[in-house]
Short mmCIF file of C-alpha atoms in Angstrom, two decimals:
data_model
loop_
_atom_site.label_atom_id
_atom_site.label_comp_id
_atom_site.label_asym_id
_atom_site.label_seq_id
_atom_site.Cartn_x
_atom_site.Cartn_y
_atom_site.Cartn_z
CA MET A 1 157.67 87.68 171.35
CA THR A 2 160.87 87.64 173.39
CA VAL A 3 164.25 89.15 172.88
CA GLN A 4 165.65 85.67 172.26
CA GLU A 5 163.19 84.94 169.53
CA LYS A 6 164.02 88.15 167.67
CA GLY A 7 167.75 87.80 168.05
CA CYS A 8 169.79 89.23 170.81
CA PHE A 9 171.90 92.31 171.07
CA SER A 10 174.82 92.33 168.71
CA GLY A 11 177.49 93.48 171.07
CA GLU A 12 176.10 96.36 173.09
CA HIS A 13 173.34 97.34 170.68
CA PRO A 14 170.11 95.52 169.81
CA ALA A 15 170.04 93.92 166.38
CA ASP A 16 167.94 95.61 163.67
CA GLU A 17 165.25 92.96 163.89
CA LEU A 18 164.92 93.38 167.61
CA LEU A 19 164.73 97.14 167.35
CA SER A 20 162.09 96.83 164.65
CA ALA A 21 160.06 94.46 166.83
CA TYR A 22 160.31 96.98 169.62
CA ALA A 23 159.17 99.77 167.35
CA ASP A 24 156.17 97.66 166.34
CA GLY A 25 155.41 96.70 169.95
CA GLU A 26 155.88 93.07 169.16
CA LEU A 27 158.18 92.23 172.09
CA GLY A 28 157.02 90.93 175.39
CA PRO A 29 157.09 93.17 178.53
CA ASP A 30 160.59 92.04 179.48
CA GLY A 31 161.98 92.51 175.98
CA MET A 32 160.32 95.90 175.69
CA ALA A 33 161.80 96.97 179.03
CA GLU A 34 165.25 95.69 178.13
CA VAL A 35 165.33 97.51 174.77
CA ALA A 36 163.89 100.64 176.34
CA MET A 37 166.63 100.62 178.99
CA HIS A 38 169.24 100.39 176.27
CA LEU A 39 167.70 103.21 174.31
CA ARG A 40 167.81 105.52 177.32
CA THR A 41 171.58 105.29 177.36
CA CYS A 42 172.41 104.69 173.65
CA VAL A 43 172.09 107.77 171.44
CA ALA A 44 173.03 105.80 168.27
CA CYS A 45 170.20 103.28 168.67
CA ARG A 46 167.71 106.06 169.47
CA ARG A 47 168.67 107.79 166.21
CA ARG A 48 168.38 104.51 164.36
CA LEU A 49 164.86 103.99 165.76
CA GLU A 50 163.82 107.56 164.97
CA GLU A 51 165.09 107.15 161.45
CA TRP A 52 163.00 103.98 160.94
CA GLN A 53 159.93 105.59 162.39
CA ARG A 54 160.32 108.56 160.10
CA LEU A 55 160.79 106.32 157.07
CA GLY A 56 157.79 104.24 158.11
CA GLN A 57 155.58 107.33 158.37
CA ALA A 58 156.81 108.54 155.01
CA ALA A 59 156.01 105.15 153.48
CA GLN A 60 152.55 105.14 155.03
CA ALA A 61 151.90 108.60 153.72
CA ALA A 62 153.13 107.54 150.29
CA VAL A 63 150.83 104.53 149.96
CA GLY A 64 148.00 105.87 152.04
CA LEU A 65 147.93 102.86 154.26
CA LYS A 66 147.80 102.73 157.90
CA THR A 67 149.81 99.96 159.36
CA TRP A 68 148.93 99.12 162.86
CA PRO A 69 150.53 96.84 165.30
CA GLU A 70 148.53 93.63 165.49
CA GLU A 71 146.99 94.34 168.87
CA VAL A 72 146.11 97.84 167.87
CA PHE A 73 144.60 96.55 164.69
CA ARG A 74 142.56 93.95 166.57
CA ARG A 75 141.36 96.52 169.02
CA GLU A 76 140.47 98.87 166.25
CA LEU A 77 138.68 96.13 164.35
CA SER A 78 136.82 95.06 167.45
CA ASP A 79 135.74 98.64 168.14
CA ARG A 80 134.50 99.08 164.62
CA LEU A 81 132.62 95.82 164.65
CA MET A 82 130.96 96.77 167.88
CA ALA A 83 130.05 100.11 166.39
CA GLU A 84 128.54 98.37 163.38
CA ALA A 85 126.60 96.06 165.66
CA ARG A 86 125.16 99.06 167.47
CA ARG A 87 124.18 100.72 164.19
CA PRO A 88 120.52 100.22 163.12
CA GLN A 89 119.97 97.04 161.15
CA GLY A 90 120.74 97.20 157.44
CA ARG A 91 122.27 100.57 157.64
CA LEU A 92 125.52 100.81 155.76
CA PRO A 93 128.17 103.49 155.74
CA VAL A 94 127.11 106.49 153.72
CA GLY A 95 129.49 105.72 150.89
CA LEU A 96 128.32 102.16 150.59
CA ARG A 97 124.66 102.82 151.26
CA PRO A 98 122.46 102.05 148.19
CA ARG A 99 120.08 104.73 147.06
CA ARG A 100 116.73 104.04 148.57
CA VAL A 101 113.71 103.94 146.28
CA ARG A 102 111.23 106.06 148.03
CA PRO A 103 107.52 105.33 147.52
CA LYS A 104 106.96 108.82 146.20
CA SER A 105 109.59 108.58 143.48
CA ALA A 106 108.39 105.05 142.59
CA ALA A 107 104.89 106.40 142.09
CA VAL A 108 106.21 109.23 139.93
CA ALA A 109 108.23 106.78 137.84
CA ALA A 110 105.20 104.50 137.44
CA ALA A 111 103.04 107.45 136.47
CA ILE A 112 105.59 108.55 133.88
CA MET A 113 105.74 105.02 132.50
CA LEU A 114 101.96 104.88 132.34
CA LEU A 115 101.82 108.25 130.65
CA LEU A 116 104.39 107.17 128.08
CA ALA A 117 102.57 103.88 127.46
CA GLY A 118 99.26 105.70 127.21
CA ALA A 119 100.68 108.26 124.83
CA GLY A 120 102.21 105.49 122.72
CA LEU A 121 98.94 103.58 122.63
CA GLY A 122 97.03 106.75 121.87
CA TRP A 123 99.37 107.56 119.03
CA ALA A 124 99.13 103.99 117.67
CA ARG A 125 95.34 104.09 117.89
CA SER A 126 94.99 107.44 116.19
CA SER A 127 97.45 106.31 113.53
CA TYR A 128 95.41 103.14 113.03
CA ASP A 129 92.16 105.13 112.87
CA ARG A 130 93.64 107.47 110.26
CA TYR A 131 94.83 104.51 108.25
CA VAL A 132 91.46 102.75 108.39
CA GLU A 133 89.73 105.98 107.38
CA GLN A 134 91.98 106.31 104.35
CA GLU A 135 91.60 102.63 103.60
CA ALA A 136 87.82 103.03 103.47
CA GLY A 137 88.17 105.34 100.47
CA TYR A 138 90.41 102.83 98.77
CA LEU A 139 88.01 99.97 99.48
CA VAL A 140 85.10 101.94 98.05
CA ARG A 141 87.10 102.32 94.85
CA GLU A 142 87.67 98.57 94.86
CA HIS A 143 83.92 98.13 95.07
CA GLN A 144 83.53 100.43 92.09
CA ALA A 145 86.12 98.36 90.24
CA VAL A 146 84.07 95.26 90.99
CA ARG A 147 81.02 97.01 89.66
CA LEU A 148 82.87 97.98 86.53
CA GLY A 149 83.99 94.43 86.04
CA VAL A 150 87.65 95.36 85.95
CA MET A 151 88.48 94.12 89.41
CA GLY A 152 90.52 91.28 88.07
CA THR A 153 92.84 93.63 86.34
CA ALA A 154 93.04 96.03 89.24
CA GLU A 155 94.14 93.11 91.37
CA PHE A 156 97.49 92.89 89.69
CA ALA A 157 98.50 96.31 90.80
CA THR A 158 97.33 95.95 94.35
CA TYR A 159 97.34 92.38 95.48
CA GLY A 160 98.80 88.96 95.12
CA GLY A 161 102.45 89.78 95.30
CA THR A 162 102.65 89.97 91.55
CA SER A 163 104.14 93.15 90.32
CA GLY A 164 102.88 94.56 87.10
CA ALA A 165 106.43 94.71 85.82
CA GLU A 166 106.55 90.95 85.83
CA TYR A 167 103.99 90.96 83.09
CA GLY A 168 105.69 93.61 81.08
CA ASP A 169 103.71 95.62 78.65
CA ALA A 170 103.44 94.72 75.05
CA THR A 171 101.23 95.69 72.23
CA HIS A 172 99.62 92.59 70.91
CA ASP A 173 97.36 92.61 67.94
CA SER A 174 95.57 89.39 68.39
CA PHE A 175 94.81 86.57 70.69
CA GLY A 176 96.03 83.15 69.80
CA GLY A 177 98.57 82.00 72.30
CA LYS A 178 101.48 83.62 74.00
CA GLN A 179 103.42 86.26 72.24
CA MET C 1 7.27 88.19 94.29
CA LEU C 2 9.99 85.62 94.62
CA ARG C 3 9.33 83.88 91.40
CA PRO C 4 9.87 86.81 88.96
CA ALA C 5 13.12 87.70 90.73
CA LEU C 6 14.35 84.13 90.46
CA MET C 7 13.50 84.09 86.79
CA ARG C 8 15.47 87.31 86.21
CA VAL C 9 18.55 85.79 87.90
CA THR C 10 18.38 82.61 85.88
CA LYS C 11 18.13 84.64 82.68
CA THR C 12 21.08 86.96 83.43
CA ALA C 13 23.42 84.37 85.02
CA PRO C 14 24.69 82.89 81.75
CA VAL C 15 25.33 86.33 80.39
CA LEU C 16 27.33 87.30 83.47
CA ALA C 17 29.30 84.07 83.34
CA VAL C 18 30.18 84.64 79.70
CA LEU C 19 31.26 88.20 80.48
CA ALA C 20 33.43 87.03 83.40
CA LEU C 21 35.03 84.35 81.26
CA ALA C 22 35.76 86.86 78.53
CA ALA C 23 37.35 89.20 81.05
CA LEU C 24 39.52 86.40 82.36
CA VAL C 25 40.62 85.47 78.86
CA ILE C 26 41.48 89.06 78.05
CA LEU C 27 43.42 89.49 81.29
CA GLY C 28 45.23 86.23 80.76
CA ALA C 29 46.12 87.14 77.22
CA LYS C 30 47.38 90.49 78.39
CA ALA C 31 49.46 88.90 81.11
CA HIS C 32 50.79 86.38 78.63
CA ALA C 33 51.61 89.11 76.18
CA ALA C 34 53.32 91.07 78.93
CA ALA C 35 55.31 88.02 79.92
CA ASP C 36 56.23 87.49 76.28
CA ALA C 37 57.25 91.12 76.02
CA ASP C 38 59.35 90.66 79.16
CA GLN C 39 60.92 87.58 77.64
CA ASP C 40 61.61 89.41 74.39
CA ALA C 41 63.18 92.28 76.25
CA PHE C 42 65.35 89.97 78.30
CA ARG C 43 66.39 88.01 75.23
CA MET C 44 67.29 91.15 73.37
CA TYR C 45 69.28 92.31 76.37
CA GLN C 46 71.14 89.04 76.74
CA ASN C 47 71.97 88.81 73.04
CA SER C 48 73.34 92.35 73.09
CA PHE C 49 76.36 91.08 74.97
CA GLU C 50 77.34 88.70 72.21
CA PRO C 51 76.21 90.29 68.95
CA LYS C 52 76.98 88.44 65.75
CA ALA C 53 77.97 91.59 63.91
CA ALA C 54 81.61 92.49 63.45
CA PHE C 55 82.38 95.94 64.80
CA SER C 56 84.88 98.16 66.53
CA GLY C 57 84.46 101.19 68.72
CA VAL C 58 85.23 102.80 72.03
CA LEU C 59 83.30 101.99 75.16
CA ARG C 60 83.14 105.09 77.32
CA ILE C 61 82.36 104.34 80.96
CA THR C 62 81.45 107.24 83.22
CA GLY C 63 80.06 107.49 86.69
CA ARG C 64 80.33 109.42 89.90
CA ASP C 65 84.00 108.51 90.37
CA VAL C 66 84.69 106.70 87.13
CA ALA C 67 85.95 107.77 83.73
CA LEU C 68 87.35 105.05 81.54
CA GLU C 69 87.62 104.43 77.82
CA VAL C 70 87.95 100.92 76.53
CA GLU C 71 88.68 99.88 72.99
CA VAL C 72 86.12 97.28 72.01
CA ARG C 73 85.89 94.91 69.08
CA GLY C 74 83.19 92.41 68.27
CA LEU C 75 83.48 89.40 66.02
CA ASP C 76 81.09 86.51 65.51
CA GLY C 77 79.56 86.63 68.97
CA MET C 78 82.88 87.26 70.70
CA SER C 79 84.01 90.53 72.21
CA ARG C 80 87.37 91.93 73.00
CA TYR C 81 88.09 94.85 75.34
CA ILE C 82 91.45 96.55 75.48
CA PHE C 83 92.35 99.21 77.99
CA HIS C 84 95.21 100.45 80.12
CA SER C 85 95.48 99.96 83.83
CA GLY C 86 98.47 100.61 86.03
CA GLY C 87 100.65 101.29 83.00
CA LYS C 88 99.82 97.90 81.53
CA THR C 89 97.73 96.93 78.56
CA VAL C 90 94.82 94.81 79.65
CA ASP C 91 93.16 92.67 77.03
CA VAL C 92 89.93 90.87 77.79
CA LEU C 93 88.44 88.34 75.42
CA ARG C 94 84.96 87.06 76.04
CA GLY C 95 82.86 84.51 74.27
CA GLY C 96 80.95 81.30 74.82
CA GLY C 97 80.71 81.93 78.56
CA LYS C 98 84.46 82.23 78.91
CA ILE C 99 86.68 85.15 79.67
CA ILE C 100 90.41 85.43 79.22
CA VAL C 101 92.28 88.32 80.71
CA LYS C 102 95.67 89.24 79.38
CA VAL C 103 97.90 91.66 81.21
CA GLY C 104 100.83 92.59 79.03
CA PRO C 105 101.86 89.60 76.93
CA ARG C 106 100.60 86.90 79.26
CA ASN C 107 97.32 85.05 79.72
CA VAL C 108 96.55 85.23 83.37
CA SER C 109 92.96 84.36 84.00
CA VAL C 110 90.10 82.39 82.57
CA GLU C 111 86.54 81.36 83.25
CA VAL C 112 85.49 83.79 85.87
CA PRO C 113 82.47 85.08 84.00
CA SER C 114 80.20 86.08 86.81
CA PHE C 115 82.87 88.07 88.48
CA LEU C 116 84.55 89.92 85.68
CA ASP C 117 81.36 90.79 83.96
CA PHE C 118 77.86 90.15 85.10
CA THR C 119 76.59 89.05 81.74
CA ASP C 120 75.80 85.59 83.03
CA THR C 121 73.47 86.93 85.62
CA THR C 122 70.50 87.21 83.30
CA ASP C 123 68.61 84.61 85.32
CA LEU C 124 69.24 86.64 88.41
CA ILE C 125 68.07 89.79 86.68
CA MET C 126 64.90 88.04 85.55
CA ARG C 127 64.17 87.05 89.14
CA ASN C 128 64.68 90.50 90.56
CA TYR C 129 63.70 92.87 87.74
CA SER C 130 60.98 93.24 85.20
CA ALA C 131 62.02 94.13 81.66
CA SER C 132 60.07 96.03 79.11
CA ILE C 133 60.70 97.48 75.69
CA ALA C 134 60.12 101.13 76.29
CA GLY C 135 60.13 102.33 72.71
CA ARG C 136 62.65 103.56 70.20
CA ASP C 137 65.41 106.13 70.43
CA ILE C 138 68.28 107.44 68.37
CA VAL C 139 71.68 106.82 69.94
CA GLY C 140 74.80 108.04 68.19
CA GLY C 141 72.76 108.57 65.08
CA ARG C 142 71.52 104.97 65.03
CA PRO C 143 67.96 103.75 65.67
CA ALA C 144 67.84 101.77 68.90
CA ARG C 145 65.38 99.88 71.05
CA LYS C 146 65.14 101.11 74.59
CA ILE C 147 64.78 98.46 77.27
CA GLU C 148 63.96 99.33 80.84
CA MET C 149 64.66 97.05 83.74
CA THR C 150 62.67 97.96 86.79
CA PRO C 151 63.42 96.44 90.18
CA LEU C 152 60.75 94.34 91.81
CA ARG C 153 61.84 95.61 95.23
CA PRO C 154 62.38 99.15 96.43
CA GLY C 155 65.92 100.35 97.02
CA ARG C 156 67.38 98.60 93.99
CA PRO C 157 68.89 100.25 90.90
CA ASP C 158 67.18 100.74 87.55
CA ARG C 159 68.88 99.84 84.32
CA VAL C 160 68.10 101.28 80.92
CA VAL C 161 69.68 99.75 77.81
CA TRP C 162 69.66 100.96 74.20
CA ILE C 163 70.21 98.24 71.62
CA ASP C 164 71.02 98.89 68.00
CA GLU C 165 68.09 97.77 65.87
CA ALA C 166 70.19 96.77 62.88
CA THR C 167 72.96 94.78 64.61
CA GLY C 168 71.81 94.00 68.17
CA ILE C 169 74.88 95.76 69.55
CA GLN C 170 74.47 97.38 72.96
CA LEU C 171 74.90 101.08 72.29
CA ARG C 172 74.34 102.47 75.73
CA ARG C 173 73.56 101.31 79.22
CA ASP C 174 72.64 103.47 82.22
CA ASP C 175 72.35 102.33 85.81
CA TYR C 176 70.56 104.57 88.30
CA ARG C 177 70.42 104.38 92.04
CA TYR C 178 67.07 104.10 93.76
CA ASP C 179 67.27 107.84 94.44
CA GLY C 180 67.54 108.53 90.72
CA SER C 181 71.24 109.44 90.63
CA LEU C 182 73.38 107.95 87.91
CA ILE C 183 75.65 105.12 89.04
CA GLU C 184 77.30 104.35 85.76
CA ARG C 185 76.88 104.95 82.04
CA ARG C 186 78.42 102.81 79.31
CA GLU C 187 78.25 104.27 75.87
CA LEU C 188 79.65 102.87 72.67
CA VAL C 189 81.11 105.71 70.65
CA LYS C 190 82.99 105.78 67.35
CA LEU C 191 81.09 102.67 66.34
CA ASN C 192 82.22 101.15 63.09
CA VAL C 193 80.26 98.16 61.84
CA VAL C 194 82.41 95.97 59.61
CA ALA C 195 80.64 94.59 56.57
CA THR C 196 83.01 91.69 55.95
CA PRO C 197 84.25 90.04 59.14
CA ASP C 198 87.81 88.76 59.32
CA LYS C 199 87.21 85.01 59.53
CA ALA C 200 90.84 84.16 60.27
CA GLU C 201 90.84 86.58 63.18
CA ALA C 202 87.60 85.08 64.49
CA GLU C 203 89.17 81.64 64.35
CA ARG C 204 92.20 82.83 66.33
CA TRP C 205 89.93 84.24 69.01
CA ARG C 206 87.92 81.04 69.13
CA GLN C 207 91.06 78.96 69.54
CA ALA C 208 92.31 81.28 72.26
CA LEU C 209 89.07 80.78 74.15
CA LEU C 210 89.15 77.02 73.68
CA ASP C 211 92.79 76.65 74.63
CA PRO C 212 93.75 79.61 76.73
CA ASP C 213 97.30 78.38 77.39
CA LEU C 214 97.46 80.02 80.78
CA ASP C 215 100.76 81.27 82.02
CA ASP C 216 99.77 80.92 85.63
CA SER C 217 96.76 80.21 87.74
CA LEU C 218 96.01 83.65 88.95
CA ALA C 219 92.37 82.84 88.46
CA ALA C 220 92.46 81.37 91.92
CA ARG C 221 93.40 84.73 93.30
CA LEU C 222 90.57 86.48 91.62
CA MET C 223 87.03 86.47 92.74
CA ALA C 224 85.42 83.15 92.21
CA PRO C 225 81.74 82.78 91.44
CA LYS C 226 81.35 80.03 93.98
CA PHE C 227 82.01 80.81 97.56
CA HIS C 228 82.75 77.24 98.57
CA GLN C 229 85.86 77.30 96.41
CA PHE C 230 87.49 79.37 99.09
CA ARG C 231 86.84 77.00 101.95
CA PRO C 232 90.23 75.30 101.89
CA GLY C 233 91.96 78.63 101.65
CA PRO C 234 91.88 81.68 103.85
CA PRO C 235 89.30 81.61 106.63
CA LEU C 236 86.84 83.81 104.85
CA ALA C 237 83.83 82.03 106.22
CA GLN C 238 84.79 82.94 109.75
CA PHE C 239 82.96 86.21 109.36
CA PHE C 240 79.73 86.30 107.49
CA PRO C 241 76.38 88.06 107.66
CA SER C 242 73.29 86.13 108.56
CA ARG C 243 71.07 88.56 106.64
CA VAL C 244 71.50 90.03 103.15
CA PRO C 245 69.07 92.25 101.26
CA GLU C 246 66.43 90.19 99.51
CA GLY C 247 67.31 88.99 96.02
CA TYR C 248 71.06 89.24 96.48
CA VAL C 249 73.35 86.23 96.14
CA LEU C 250 77.00 85.91 96.98
CA ILE C 251 79.16 85.78 93.89
CA GLY C 252 82.64 86.49 95.10
CA ALA C 253 84.97 86.41 98.05
CA ARG C 254 88.59 87.32 98.35
CA LEU C 255 91.21 88.12 100.90
CA ALA C 256 92.58 91.51 100.02
CA GLY C 257 96.11 92.03 101.23
CA GLN C 258 96.36 95.40 102.92
CA PRO C 259 99.33 96.97 104.71
CA ARG C 260 97.74 96.59 108.14
CA GLY C 261 96.45 93.09 107.88
CA PRO C 262 94.12 91.42 105.44
CA VAL C 263 90.61 92.60 104.64
CA ARG C 264 87.97 90.07 103.73
CA HIS C 265 85.93 91.20 100.75
CA PHE C 266 82.56 89.68 99.88
CA VAL C 267 80.45 90.60 96.87
CA TRP C 268 76.75 90.02 96.34
CA THR C 269 74.63 90.84 93.33
CA ASP C 270 70.97 90.74 92.41
CA GLY C 271 71.86 90.78 88.72
CA ILE C 272 72.29 94.53 88.40
CA GLY C 273 72.92 95.85 91.89
CA VAL C 274 76.19 95.04 93.63
CA ILE C 275 77.00 95.08 97.33
CA SER C 276 80.51 94.83 98.74
CA ALA C 277 81.29 94.07 102.36
CA PHE C 278 84.80 94.64 103.66
CA VAL C 279 85.64 93.03 106.98
CA ARG C 280 88.75 93.85 108.97
CA GLU C 281 89.82 92.35 112.27
CA VAL C 282 90.88 95.13 114.60
CA PRO C 283 93.83 94.48 116.97
CA TRP C 284 92.92 94.64 120.67
CA TRP C 285 94.73 97.90 121.26
CA ALA C 286 92.87 99.71 118.48
CA ARG C 287 89.37 98.48 119.23
CA ARG C 288 86.83 101.19 119.60
CA PRO C 289 83.30 99.89 119.15
CA GLN C 290 81.19 102.30 117.18
CA PRO C 291 77.56 102.16 116.15
CA VAL C 292 76.46 102.08 112.56
CA THR C 293 77.20 105.31 110.74
CA VAL C 294 75.95 106.10 107.26
CA ARG C 295 78.58 107.40 104.88
CA PRO C 296 77.97 110.20 102.38
CA ASP C 297 78.08 107.63 99.57
CA GLY C 298 75.25 105.67 101.20
CA GLY C 299 77.51 102.96 102.58
CA VAL C 300 77.63 102.09 106.25
CA GLU C 301 80.44 101.57 108.73
CA LEU C 302 80.41 99.75 112.02
CA GLU C 303 82.84 98.36 114.56
CA SER C 304 81.74 95.63 116.89
CA ASP C 305 83.18 92.53 118.49
CA GLY C 306 86.65 93.32 117.16
CA LEU C 307 85.42 93.59 113.57
CA ARG C 308 85.36 96.71 111.48
CA LEU C 309 82.84 96.59 108.67
CA LEU C 310 82.35 98.70 105.60
CA LEU C 311 79.36 97.95 103.41
CA VAL C 312 78.73 99.78 100.16
CA GLY C 313 76.48 99.10 97.26
CA ASP C 314 73.07 99.16 95.72
CA ALA C 315 70.72 98.92 98.66
CA THR C 316 69.21 101.38 101.07
CA PRO C 317 71.25 102.41 104.12
CA GLU C 318 68.62 100.67 106.25
CA GLU C 319 69.19 97.38 104.42
CA LEU C 320 72.96 97.76 104.63
CA THR C 321 72.66 98.60 108.33
CA ASP C 322 70.60 95.50 108.93
CA MET C 323 73.13 93.45 106.99
CA ALA C 324 76.04 94.95 108.94
CA ALA C 325 74.33 94.26 112.24
CA SER C 326 74.01 90.59 111.28
CA PHE C 327 77.74 90.17 110.72
CA LEU C 328 78.71 87.80 113.45
CA ARG C 329 82.06 86.43 114.37
CA LYS C 330 81.75 82.67 114.15
CA ARG C 331 83.72 81.00 116.88
#
């Protein structure tokens, strides 16, 4: 960028835009030399530049950003990329690095899962066994009911989805149709 | 030497033949008389279920785990049993080979004679038991004939029945296991024989039996005497034993709804003895094959091929074990 592109001196002093470009290193070698020569002799422009630089640093500190001149930024970026390229494959910065699942912890997790599944199955089996054991007693009573010949009546209380309440309970003195 | 001996034989032969013939006649007559006595005993037994006399009383049923009292009334060959089950009044009317069961105010079942009561199994009893009139006794202050039914095969129960001489009413009936322990006793107490039957009441009962006016067809849910009736329904036939104790026939099958899946229930009888087999399919995660174990009540348990079996009833543990081992999953 040249002094002409950024605007020339307004009178004896460089325009604000030109001084800003100087501060950011955006001028070409001639422009930089020209503005630097002026600053050596002009106290007012030096103060103006210092003031901008101070404000710029304060702004950077306020927003936490680092603003670099383009070339500096490119150099910095290039350096970082090179550093990344030299880093072992797949390795990410510590903050971004995912937690690695180590074989040992995977085995522990699998063992815990197996233990839990086994315990669950064991519990279900023992629960089933207990149920079947209790059921056996009930079934033996059903056999006795069959032997007694009252199975048909016992059925209503235990099977068929028909609740006894549906039939109500009434004293009826005789057969001979519904009452 | 030979001639006198020959002469002696020819002289004694007719005598021996006559004696042998007489012995045969006597034995035959005895056998015939015994068969007649058997027939008489069986007839008396069968008739005791449908006595002509009008009566009322209480049938007390007791056994190892049973204690039940049933109000009973008899009228012109029909019987009526009233008892309470599950807080409901159950009323059973039986006559002419039919049975109606009323629970509360509704008629719910009909014509399941061989299941609800084994009175129609007389033929079966005659095939598997011998009957004899074993003398006279006094039961509840009334003279009674004592009839003993003895199994033709070991391991089967004995039945002793006392029948009122005057009315033909069954006063008492005892069933004993093969080891002599009592299975069940039915005793008619507080018997009151009615001199003049209520004809109008008899007619009402008869009409009820002829036209049961069913409220629903719960009969289908009950045990049916014919196994094939269940073929279109639940897959009961998928599991079935290939061997049953000799003399037993299948009389009932049902799918009992249980909280952890259905249990198939089969019932066999030899007329007096009853065997139940309960079959449960075990889920894969609960399978634990176990050999046959004999229960304290004489029943057997077994788990094999994903089936859990429980067999109880009137047969030896060896017979039940053999039956359980023949339960095959039909694929």
